[in-house]
PDB file of C-alpha atoms in Angstrom:
ATOM      1  CA  MET A   1      -0.100   0.076   0.197  1.00 56.00           C
ATOM      2  CA  ALA A   2       1.207   3.399  -0.989  1.00 64.00           C
ATOM      3  CA  ASP A   3       1.858   5.657   1.660  1.00 73.00           C
ATOM      4  CA  PRO A   4      -1.347   7.097   2.696  1.00 79.00           C
ATOM      5  CA  GLN A   5      -2.386  10.841   2.235  1.00 89.00           C
ATOM      6  CA  ARG A   6      -5.634  11.061   4.013  1.00 93.00           C
ATOM      7  CA  ILE A   7      -4.887   9.178   7.135  1.00 95.00           C
ATOM      8  CA  SER A   8      -1.769   8.399   9.462  1.00 95.00           C
ATOM      9  CA  CYS A   9      -1.823   4.920  11.417  1.00 95.00           C
ATOM     10  CA  ASP A  10      -0.556   3.993  14.760  1.00 95.00           C
ATOM     11  CA  MET A  11      -0.201   0.511  15.777  1.00 96.00           C
ATOM     12  CA  ILE A  12      -1.205   0.511  19.968  1.00 94.00           C
ATOM     13  CA  ASP A  13      -0.214  -2.493  21.712  1.00 89.00           C
ATOM     14  CA  ASP A  14       0.823  -4.797  18.307  1.00 89.00           C
ATOM     15  CA  ASP A  15      -2.984  -5.096  17.738  1.00 94.00           C
ATOM     16  CA  VAL A  16      -5.279  -1.755  17.448  1.00 97.00           C
ATOM     17  CA  ALA A  17      -4.523   0.511  14.287  1.00 97.00           C
ATOM     18  CA  VAL A  18      -5.284   3.793  15.390  1.00 98.00           C
ATOM     19  CA  VAL A  19      -6.247   6.509  12.584  1.00 98.00           C
ATOM     20  CA  GLN A  20      -6.225  10.059  12.725  1.00 97.00           C
ATOM     21  CA  PHE A  21      -7.213  11.821   9.496  1.00 96.00           C
ATOM     22  CA  LYS A  22      -5.173  14.597   7.923  1.00 94.00           C
ATOM     23  CA  ASP A  23      -7.946  16.523   6.951  1.00 92.00           C
ATOM     24  CA  ARG A  24      -9.959  18.960   8.845  1.00 93.00           C
ATOM     25  CA  LYS A  25     -12.474  18.940   6.305  1.00 92.00           C
ATOM     26  CA  ILE A  26     -13.661  15.599   4.397  1.00 90.00           C
ATOM     27  CA  LEU A  27     -15.784  17.085   1.650  1.00 84.00           C
ATOM     28  CA  ASP A  28     -13.563  17.231  -1.162  1.00 82.00           C
ATOM     29  CA  GLU A  29     -14.771  14.507  -3.827  1.00 81.00           C
ATOM     30  CA  GLY A  30     -11.110  13.421  -4.863  1.00 84.00           C
ATOM     31  CA  ALA A  31      -9.952  13.395  -0.886  1.00 89.00           C
ATOM     32  CA  ILE A  32     -13.010  11.188  -0.105  1.00 92.00           C
ATOM     33  CA  GLN A  33     -12.322   8.434  -2.762  1.00 92.00           C
ATOM     34  CA  ASP A  34      -8.554   8.461  -1.678  1.00 93.00           C
ATOM     35  CA  LEU A  35      -9.877   8.311   2.057  1.00 95.00           C
ATOM     36  CA  GLY A  36     -11.638   5.518   1.046  1.00 95.00           C
ATOM     37  CA  ARG A  37      -9.249   3.549  -0.299  1.00 96.00           C
ATOM     38  CA  GLU A  38      -7.045   3.943   2.523  1.00 96.00           C
ATOM     39  CA  LEU A  39      -9.238   3.149   4.890  1.00 97.00           C
ATOM     40  CA  PHE A  40     -10.239  -0.061   3.251  1.00 97.00           C
ATOM     41  CA  GLY A  41      -6.858  -1.211   2.636  1.00 96.00           C
ATOM     42  CA  LEU A  42      -6.188  -1.255   6.508  1.00 97.00           C
ATOM     43  CA  VAL A  43      -8.810  -4.457   6.397  1.00 96.00           C
ATOM     44  CA  GLU A  44      -8.164  -5.579   3.070  1.00 96.00           C
ATOM     45  CA  GLU A  45      -4.481  -5.347   2.585  1.00 95.00           C
ATOM     46  CA  ALA A  46      -3.039  -4.855   6.028  1.00 94.00           C
ATOM     47  CA  LYS A  47      -5.337  -7.038   7.476  1.00 96.00           C
ATOM     48  CA  HIS A  48      -6.052  -5.232  10.530  1.00 96.00           C
ATOM     49  CA  LYS A  49      -8.564  -6.788  12.787  1.00 96.00           C
ATOM     50  CA  LYS A  50      -9.047  -3.580  15.390  1.00 97.00           C
ATOM     51  CA  ILE A  51      -9.409  -0.366  14.025  1.00 98.00           C
ATOM     52  CA  LEU A  52     -10.107   2.744  15.646  1.00 98.00           C
ATOM     53  CA  LEU A  53     -10.814   5.992  13.741  1.00 98.00           C
ATOM     54  CA  ASP A  54      -9.734   9.083  15.920  1.00 98.00           C
ATOM     55  CA  PHE A  55     -11.674  11.943  14.636  1.00 98.00           C
ATOM     56  CA  THR A  56     -10.026  14.920  16.984  1.00 97.00           C
ATOM     57  CA  ASN A  57      -8.708  16.487  13.889  1.00 95.00           C
ATOM     58  CA  VAL A  58     -11.950  16.434  11.948  1.00 97.00           C
ATOM     59  CA  GLU A  59     -13.969  19.459  12.035  1.00 95.00           C
ATOM     60  CA  PHE A  60     -16.488  18.969   9.179  1.00 94.00           C
ATOM     61  CA  LEU A  61     -17.552  16.061   6.807  1.00 93.00           C
ATOM     62  CA  SER A  62     -19.853  15.662   4.210  1.00 91.00           C
ATOM     63  CA  SER A  63     -22.809  12.640   3.453  1.00 91.00           C
ATOM     64  CA  ALA A  64     -20.282  11.280   1.044  1.00 91.00           C
ATOM     65  CA  ALA A  65     -17.966  11.095   3.658  1.00 93.00           C
ATOM     66  CA  LEU A  66     -20.498   9.009   5.681  1.00 94.00           C
ATOM     67  CA  GLY A  67     -20.912   6.690   2.790  1.00 93.00           C
ATOM     68  CA  LYS A  68     -17.017   5.361   3.011  1.00 95.00           C
ATOM     69  CA  LEU A  69     -17.575   5.008   6.851  1.00 96.00           C
ATOM     70  CA  ILE A  70     -20.816   2.831   6.294  1.00 95.00           C
ATOM     71  CA  SER A  71     -18.626   0.687   3.672  1.00 95.00           C
ATOM     72  CA  MET A  72     -15.805   0.535   6.039  1.00 97.00           C
ATOM     73  CA  HIS A  73     -17.759  -0.264   8.854  1.00 97.00           C
ATOM     74  CA  LYS A  74     -19.279  -3.252   6.683  1.00 96.00           C
ATOM     75  CA  LYS A  75     -15.721  -4.409   5.527  1.00 97.00           C
ATOM     76  CA  VAL A  76     -14.244  -4.606   8.832  1.00 97.00           C
ATOM     77  CA  GLU A  77     -17.574  -6.636  10.025  1.00 96.00           C
ATOM     78  CA  GLN A  78     -17.476  -8.928   7.105  1.00 96.00           C
ATOM     79  CA  ALA A  79     -13.624  -9.601   8.073  1.00 97.00           C
ATOM     80  CA  GLU A  80     -14.715 -10.475  11.529  1.00 97.00           C
ATOM     81  CA  GLY A  81     -12.721  -7.547  13.114  1.00 97.00           C
ATOM     82  CA  LYS A  82     -14.039  -4.541  14.948  1.00 97.00           C
ATOM     83  CA  LEU A  83     -14.326  -0.935  14.292  1.00 98.00           C
ATOM     84  CA  GLU A  84     -14.533   2.183  17.079  1.00 98.00           C
ATOM     85  CA  MET A  85     -14.898   5.555  16.409  1.00 98.00           C
ATOM     86  CA  CYS A  86     -13.730   8.183  19.182  1.00 98.00           C
ATOM     87  CA  SER A  87     -13.501  11.900  19.891  1.00 98.00           C
ATOM     88  CA  ILE A  88     -16.055  13.119  17.740  1.00 98.00           C
ATOM     89  CA  ARG A  89     -16.989  16.676  17.968  1.00 96.00           C
ATOM     90  CA  PRO A  90     -20.809  17.675  19.140  1.00 95.00           C
ATOM     91  CA  GLU A  91     -21.685  19.064  15.586  1.00 94.00           C
ATOM     92  CA  ILE A  92     -20.377  16.081  13.657  1.00 96.00           C
ATOM     93  CA  TYR A  93     -21.814  13.590  16.413  1.00 96.00           C
ATOM     94  CA  ASP A  94     -25.329  15.227  15.441  1.00 96.00           C
ATOM     95  CA  VAL A  95     -24.608  14.185  11.982  1.00 96.00           C
ATOM     96  CA  PHE A  96     -24.553  10.517  13.150  1.00 96.00           C
ATOM     97  CA  LYS A  97     -27.529  11.009  15.336  1.00 96.00           C
ATOM     98  CA  ILE A  98     -29.644  12.293  12.605  1.00 96.00           C
ATOM     99  CA  THR A  99     -28.694   9.492  10.402  1.00 95.00           C
ATOM    100  CA  ARG A 100     -29.292   7.000  12.999  1.00 96.00           C
ATOM    101  CA  LEU A 101     -25.630   5.642  12.265  1.00 96.00           C
ATOM    102  CA  ASN A 102     -24.628   6.500  15.944  1.00 96.00           C
ATOM    103  CA  GLU A 103     -26.759   3.020  16.413  1.00 95.00           C
ATOM    104  CA  LYS A 104     -24.721   1.515  13.694  1.00 94.00           C
ATOM    105  CA  PHE A 105     -21.289   2.677  14.894  1.00 96.00           C
ATOM    106  CA  ASP A 106     -19.332   2.115  18.287  1.00 97.00           C
ATOM    107  CA  ILE A 107     -18.587   5.459  19.250  1.00 98.00           C
ATOM    108  CA  TYR A 108     -16.732   6.285  22.459  1.00 98.00           C
ATOM    109  CA  ASP A 109     -15.639   9.781  23.845  1.00 97.00           C
ATOM    110  CA  ASP A 110     -11.956   9.833  23.777  1.00 97.00           C
ATOM    111  CA  ARG A 111      -9.348   7.442  22.695  1.00 97.00           C
ATOM    112  CA  ASP A 112      -8.347   5.703  26.152  1.00 96.00           C
ATOM    113  CA  THR A 113     -12.175   4.641  26.626  1.00 97.00           C
ATOM    114  CA  ALA A 114     -12.072   3.254  22.864  1.00 97.00           C
ATOM    115  CA  LEU A 115      -8.945   1.062  23.551  1.00 96.00           C
ATOM    116  CA  GLY A 116     -10.439   0.076  26.751  1.00 96.00           C
ATOM    117  CA  ALA A 117     -13.515  -1.089  25.001  1.00 96.00           C
ATOM    118  CA  PHE A 118     -11.170  -3.324  22.411  1.00 94.00           C
ATOM    119  CA  ARG A 119      -9.857  -5.351  25.593  1.00 88.00           C
ATOM    120  CA  ALA A 120     -13.647  -5.451  27.387  1.00 83.00           C
TER     121      ALA A 120
ATOM    122  CA  MET B   1     -37.479  41.858   5.814  1.00 52.00           C
ATOM    123  CA  GLN B   2     -35.551  42.543   2.355  1.00 51.00           C
ATOM    124  CA  SER B   3     -34.027  45.717   3.886  1.00 55.00           C
ATOM    125  CA  SER B   4     -32.247  43.844   6.518  1.00 89.00           C
ATOM    126  CA  TRP B   5     -29.846  41.523   4.447  1.00 96.00           C
ATOM    127  CA  THR B   6     -26.389  42.792   4.679  1.00 96.00           C
ATOM    128  CA  TRP B   7     -24.840  40.517   2.108  1.00 97.00           C
ATOM    129  CA  VAL B   8     -26.244  39.568  -0.926  1.00 98.00           C
ATOM    130  CA  LYS B   9     -24.558  37.521  -3.520  1.00 98.00           C
ATOM    131  CA  ASN B  10     -25.684  35.678  -6.948  1.00 98.00           C
ATOM    132  CA  HIS B  11     -23.196  32.936  -8.334  1.00 98.00           C
ATOM    133  CA  ASP B  12     -23.344  31.257 -11.641  1.00 98.00           C
ATOM    134  CA  ILE B  13     -21.141  28.530 -12.027  1.00 98.00           C
ATOM    135  CA  ILE B  14     -19.980  25.975 -14.470  1.00 97.00           C
ATOM    136  CA  SER B  15     -21.047  22.490 -13.132  1.00 97.00           C
ATOM    137  CA  ARG B  16     -17.415  21.532 -11.746  1.00 95.00           C
ATOM    138  CA  LEU B  17     -17.216  20.411  -8.065  1.00 92.00           C
ATOM    139  CA  ASP B  18     -14.415  22.615  -7.395  1.00 93.00           C
ATOM    140  CA  ASN B  19     -16.273  25.860  -8.666  1.00 96.00           C
ATOM    141  CA  GLY B  20     -19.150  24.525  -6.076  1.00 96.00           C
ATOM    142  CA  GLN B  21     -16.334  24.353  -3.396  1.00 94.00           C
ATOM    143  CA  ARG B  22     -15.313  28.305  -4.202  1.00 96.00           C
ATOM    144  CA  VAL B  23     -19.054  29.418  -3.834  1.00 98.00           C
ATOM    145  CA  VAL B  24     -19.571  27.179  -0.271  1.00 97.00           C
ATOM    146  CA  GLN B  25     -16.355  28.510   1.129  1.00 96.00           C
ATOM    147  CA  GLU B  26     -16.932  32.334  -0.022  1.00 98.00           C
ATOM    148  CA  ILE B  27     -20.589  31.951   1.678  1.00 98.00           C
ATOM    149  CA  ILE B  28     -19.483  30.538   4.958  1.00 97.00           C
ATOM    150  CA  HIS B  29     -16.651  33.303   4.615  1.00 98.00           C
ATOM    151  CA  ALA B  30     -19.350  35.513   4.936  1.00 98.00           C
ATOM    152  CA  LEU B  31     -21.223  33.913   7.765  1.00 98.00           C
ATOM    153  CA  ARG B  32     -18.264  34.127   9.657  1.00 97.00           C
ATOM    154  CA  CYS B  33     -17.917  38.010   9.104  1.00 97.00           C
ATOM    155  CA  HIS B  34     -21.348  38.131  10.299  1.00 96.00           C
ATOM    156  CA  GLU B  35     -20.018  36.702  13.580  1.00 96.00           C
ATOM    157  CA  TRP B  36     -22.431  33.496  13.372  1.00 97.00           C
ATOM    158  CA  LYS B  37     -21.768  30.863  15.610  1.00 96.00           C
ATOM    159  CA  GLN B  38     -19.695  27.941  14.979  1.00 94.00           C
ATOM    160  CA  ASP B  39     -22.276  25.225  15.314  1.00 94.00           C
ATOM    161  CA  ASP B  40     -24.603  27.672  13.089  1.00 97.00           C
ATOM    162  CA  VAL B  41     -22.147  28.293  10.581  1.00 97.00           C
ATOM    163  CA  PHE B  42     -21.623  24.252  10.765  1.00 96.00           C
ATOM    164  CA  ALA B  43     -25.251  23.740   9.924  1.00 97.00           C
ATOM    165  CA  VAL B  44     -25.101  25.799   6.984  1.00 98.00           C
ATOM    166  CA  HIS B  45     -22.086  24.528   5.665  1.00 96.00           C
ATOM    167  CA  LEU B  46     -23.275  21.257   5.570  1.00 96.00           C
ATOM    168  CA  ALA B  47     -26.785  21.800   3.896  1.00 97.00           C
ATOM    169  CA  LEU B  48     -24.999  24.136   1.379  1.00 97.00           C
ATOM    170  CA  GLU B  49     -22.606  21.661   0.824  1.00 95.00           C
ATOM    171  CA  GLU B  50     -24.988  18.763   0.093  1.00 95.00           C
ATOM    172  CA  ALA B  51     -27.289  21.266  -2.065  1.00 96.00           C
ATOM    173  CA  VAL B  52     -24.513  22.504  -4.402  1.00 96.00           C
ATOM    174  CA  VAL B  53     -22.947  18.998  -4.867  1.00 94.00           C
ATOM    175  CA  ASN B  54     -26.591  17.468  -5.562  1.00 94.00           C
ATOM    176  CA  ALA B  55     -26.766  20.296  -8.141  1.00 96.00           C
ATOM    177  CA  ILE B  56     -23.670  19.693  -9.707  1.00 96.00           C
ATOM    178  CA  ARG B  57     -23.523  16.067  -9.586  1.00 93.00           C
ATOM    179  CA  HIS B  58     -27.057  14.875  -9.781  1.00 93.00           C
ATOM    180  CA  GLY B  59     -28.848  17.755 -11.238  1.00 96.00           C
ATOM    181  CA  ASN B  60     -26.421  18.519 -14.087  1.00 97.00           C
ATOM    182  CA  GLY B  61     -24.595  15.343 -13.903  1.00 96.00           C
ATOM    183  CA  LEU B  62     -21.237  17.220 -14.185  1.00 95.00           C
ATOM    184  CA  ASP B  63     -22.005  18.557 -17.664  1.00 97.00           C
ATOM    185  CA  PRO B  64     -20.170  21.611 -18.016  1.00 94.00           C
ATOM    186  CA  ALA B  65     -22.606  23.065 -20.520  1.00 97.00           C
ATOM    187  CA  LYS B  66     -25.327  23.205 -17.558  1.00 97.00           C
ATOM    188  CA  ARG B  67     -24.878  25.877 -14.670  1.00 98.00           C
ATOM    189  CA  VAL B  68     -25.722  26.228 -11.268  1.00 98.00           C
ATOM    190  CA  ARG B  69     -27.057  29.182  -9.888  1.00 98.00           C
ATOM    191  CA  VAL B  70     -26.595  29.976  -6.111  1.00 98.00           C
ATOM    192  CA  GLU B  71     -28.683  33.328  -4.594  1.00 98.00           C
ATOM    193  CA  THR B  72     -27.613  33.829  -0.950  1.00 98.00           C
ATOM    194  CA  LYS B  73     -28.579  36.470   1.047  1.00 98.00           C
ATOM    195  CA  ILE B  74     -27.164  37.052   4.808  1.00 98.00           C
ATOM    196  CA  SER B  75     -28.307  39.375   7.713  1.00 97.00           C
ATOM    197  CA  ALA B  76     -27.310  39.039  11.524  1.00 95.00           C
ATOM    198  CA  GLN B  77     -30.055  36.162  12.222  1.00 95.00           C
ATOM    199  CA  ARG B  78     -30.834  34.886   8.869  1.00 97.00           C
ATOM    200  CA  CYS B  79     -29.082  33.080   6.092  1.00 98.00           C
ATOM    201  CA  TRP B  80     -31.353  32.744   2.449  1.00 98.00           C
ATOM    202  CA  ILE B  81     -30.077  30.173  -0.088  1.00 98.00           C
ATOM    203  CA  GLN B  82     -31.388  29.400  -3.257  1.00 98.00           C
ATOM    204  CA  VAL B  83     -29.840  26.892  -5.529  1.00 98.00           C
ATOM    205  CA  GLU B  84     -30.971  26.169  -9.101  1.00 98.00           C
ATOM    206  CA  ASP B  85     -29.603  23.347 -11.599  1.00 98.00           C
ATOM    207  CA  GLU B  86     -30.458  22.560 -15.259  1.00 98.00           C
ATOM    208  CA  GLY B  87     -31.249  19.129 -14.825  1.00 96.00           C
ATOM    209  CA  SER B  88     -34.522  17.358 -15.269  1.00 95.00           C
ATOM    210  CA  GLY B  89     -35.114  17.646 -11.659  1.00 94.00           C
ATOM    211  CA  PHE B  90     -36.274  15.175  -8.804  1.00 92.00           C
ATOM    212  CA  ASP B  91     -39.339  14.496  -6.401  1.00 92.00           C
ATOM    213  CA  PRO B  92     -37.685  14.708  -2.606  1.00 90.00           C
ATOM    214  CA  ARG B  93     -40.981  12.465  -1.800  1.00 89.00           C
ATOM    215  CA  GLU B  94     -39.653   9.952  -3.553  1.00 90.00           C
ATOM    216  CA  VAL B  95     -36.285   9.727  -1.804  1.00 90.00           C
ATOM    217  CA  PRO B  96     -35.968   6.530   0.378  1.00 90.00           C
ATOM    218  CA  ASP B  97     -35.868   6.948   4.167  1.00 91.00           C
ATOM    219  CA  CYS B  98     -32.214   6.592   4.947  1.00 91.00           C
ATOM    220  CA  THR B  99     -32.826   6.078   8.644  1.00 92.00           C
ATOM    221  CA  ALA B 100     -35.431   3.326   7.877  1.00 92.00           C
ATOM    222  CA  ASN B 101     -33.835  -0.236   9.481  1.00 91.00           C
ATOM    223  CA  GLU B 102     -33.441  -1.752   5.792  1.00 92.00           C
ATOM    224  CA  ASN B 103     -31.729   1.458   4.452  1.00 91.00           C
ATOM    225  CA  LEU B 104     -29.249   2.208   7.595  1.00 89.00           C
ATOM    226  CA  GLU B 105     -26.136   0.724   5.705  1.00 86.00           C
ATOM    227  CA  LYS B 106     -27.017   2.017   2.113  1.00 86.00           C
ATOM    228  CA  PRO B 107     -23.522   4.353   1.450  1.00 80.00           C
ATOM    229  CA  GLY B 108     -25.905   7.302  -0.043  1.00 81.00           C
ATOM    230  CA  GLY B 109     -29.042   8.808   0.345  1.00 84.00           C
ATOM    231  CA  ARG B 110     -28.346  11.001   3.566  1.00 92.00           C
ATOM    232  CA  GLY B 111     -28.095  14.787   1.858  1.00 93.00           C
ATOM    233  CA  LEU B 112     -31.665  15.797   2.315  1.00 94.00           C
ATOM    234  CA  LEU B 113     -32.102  14.336   5.308  1.00 95.00           C
ATOM    235  CA  LEU B 114     -29.324  16.393   6.700  1.00 95.00           C
ATOM    236  CA  MET B 115     -30.259  19.519   5.011  1.00 97.00           C
ATOM    237  CA  GLN B 116     -33.818  19.147   6.538  1.00 96.00           C
ATOM    238  CA  ASN B 117     -32.059  19.040   9.944  1.00 96.00           C
ATOM    239  CA  PHE B 118     -29.836  21.709   9.755  1.00 97.00           C
ATOM    240  CA  MET B 119     -31.781  24.391   8.280  1.00 98.00           C
ATOM    241  CA  SER B 120     -34.770  25.815   9.582  1.00 98.00           C
ATOM    242  CA  SER B 121     -36.802  25.113   6.338  1.00 98.00           C
ATOM    243  CA  VAL B 122     -36.239  23.183   2.824  1.00 97.00           C
ATOM    244  CA  GLU B 123     -38.067  23.429   0.294  1.00 97.00           C
ATOM    245  CA  TYR B 124     -38.003  22.540  -3.840  1.00 97.00           C
ATOM    246  CA  ASN B 125     -40.396  23.875  -6.537  1.00 97.00           C
ATOM    247  CA  GLU B 126     -42.560  21.589  -8.574  1.00 96.00           C
ATOM    248  CA  ALA B 127     -39.723  20.487 -10.985  1.00 96.00           C
ATOM    249  CA  GLY B 128     -37.254  20.030  -8.078  1.00 96.00           C
ATOM    250  CA  ASN B 129     -34.303  21.373  -9.826  1.00 97.00           C
ATOM    251  CA  ARG B 130     -34.623  23.951  -7.143  1.00 98.00           C
ATOM    252  CA  VAL B 131     -34.312  24.214  -3.522  1.00 98.00           C
ATOM    253  CA  VAL B 132     -34.647  27.067  -1.453  1.00 98.00           C
ATOM    254  CA  MET B 133     -33.386  27.079   2.251  1.00 98.00           C
ATOM    255  CA  GLU B 134     -33.333  29.287   5.250  1.00 98.00           C
ATOM    256  CA  LYS B 135     -31.751  29.170   8.443  1.00 98.00           C
ATOM    257  CA  VAL B 136     -33.095  31.444  11.050  1.00 97.00           C
ATOM    258  CA  LEU B 137     -31.552  31.946  14.316  1.00 96.00           C
ATOM    259  CA  ASP B 138     -33.323  31.989  17.679  1.00 85.00           C
TER     260      ASP B 138
END
């Protein structure tokens, strides 16, 4: 997999891939396509089973970006892995709530709580 | 109320997503200049982004021969936006409910719902190629 342009990924305790988004605003069409490819690569190529998406840097996302998150969620489930999300600011959490995606996704307040949930 | 608008702008752009982005950014900048709060700016930004992308991508099918017109009026308390494309339009009543259990995992179809939730009002014309939406602050 080429060096990711849209995300950075750190391994925690050797088995959890913690993903940070490089873009503050996830809305550009090309960027969303790249983001999808890079996220899917974590499951399909790197074969990570535990993935945490940390939204600390994210100030804005469009519905097209939601589509990639849904596809990512499905891919991780199909691979019998676990996808978590954390540190989502209130405006963006509203987007998840309105679309009921908060019921589909495992969302935690912060990174420590999310990492703890992988161990539970 | 017409006299209370302090920023009025008409954009007429070729159907390219980068053109749409420039329009969105200019309007968002104008809201910030009017000292709108961050969560209200976020709400308009999201709705506007969805409306403009819908017009360019789905309305005009990214056809550079077709144009998108965006009219905007802003005051300290209100933001009125009209987005019109040259496509054949759609019927918003026929958009599937993306919050229905069977549609929750479908990757698309959330733009309209987000617009309706983040704006005070959202109305389409009969043809379905023009949307008027407004955010009125409490």
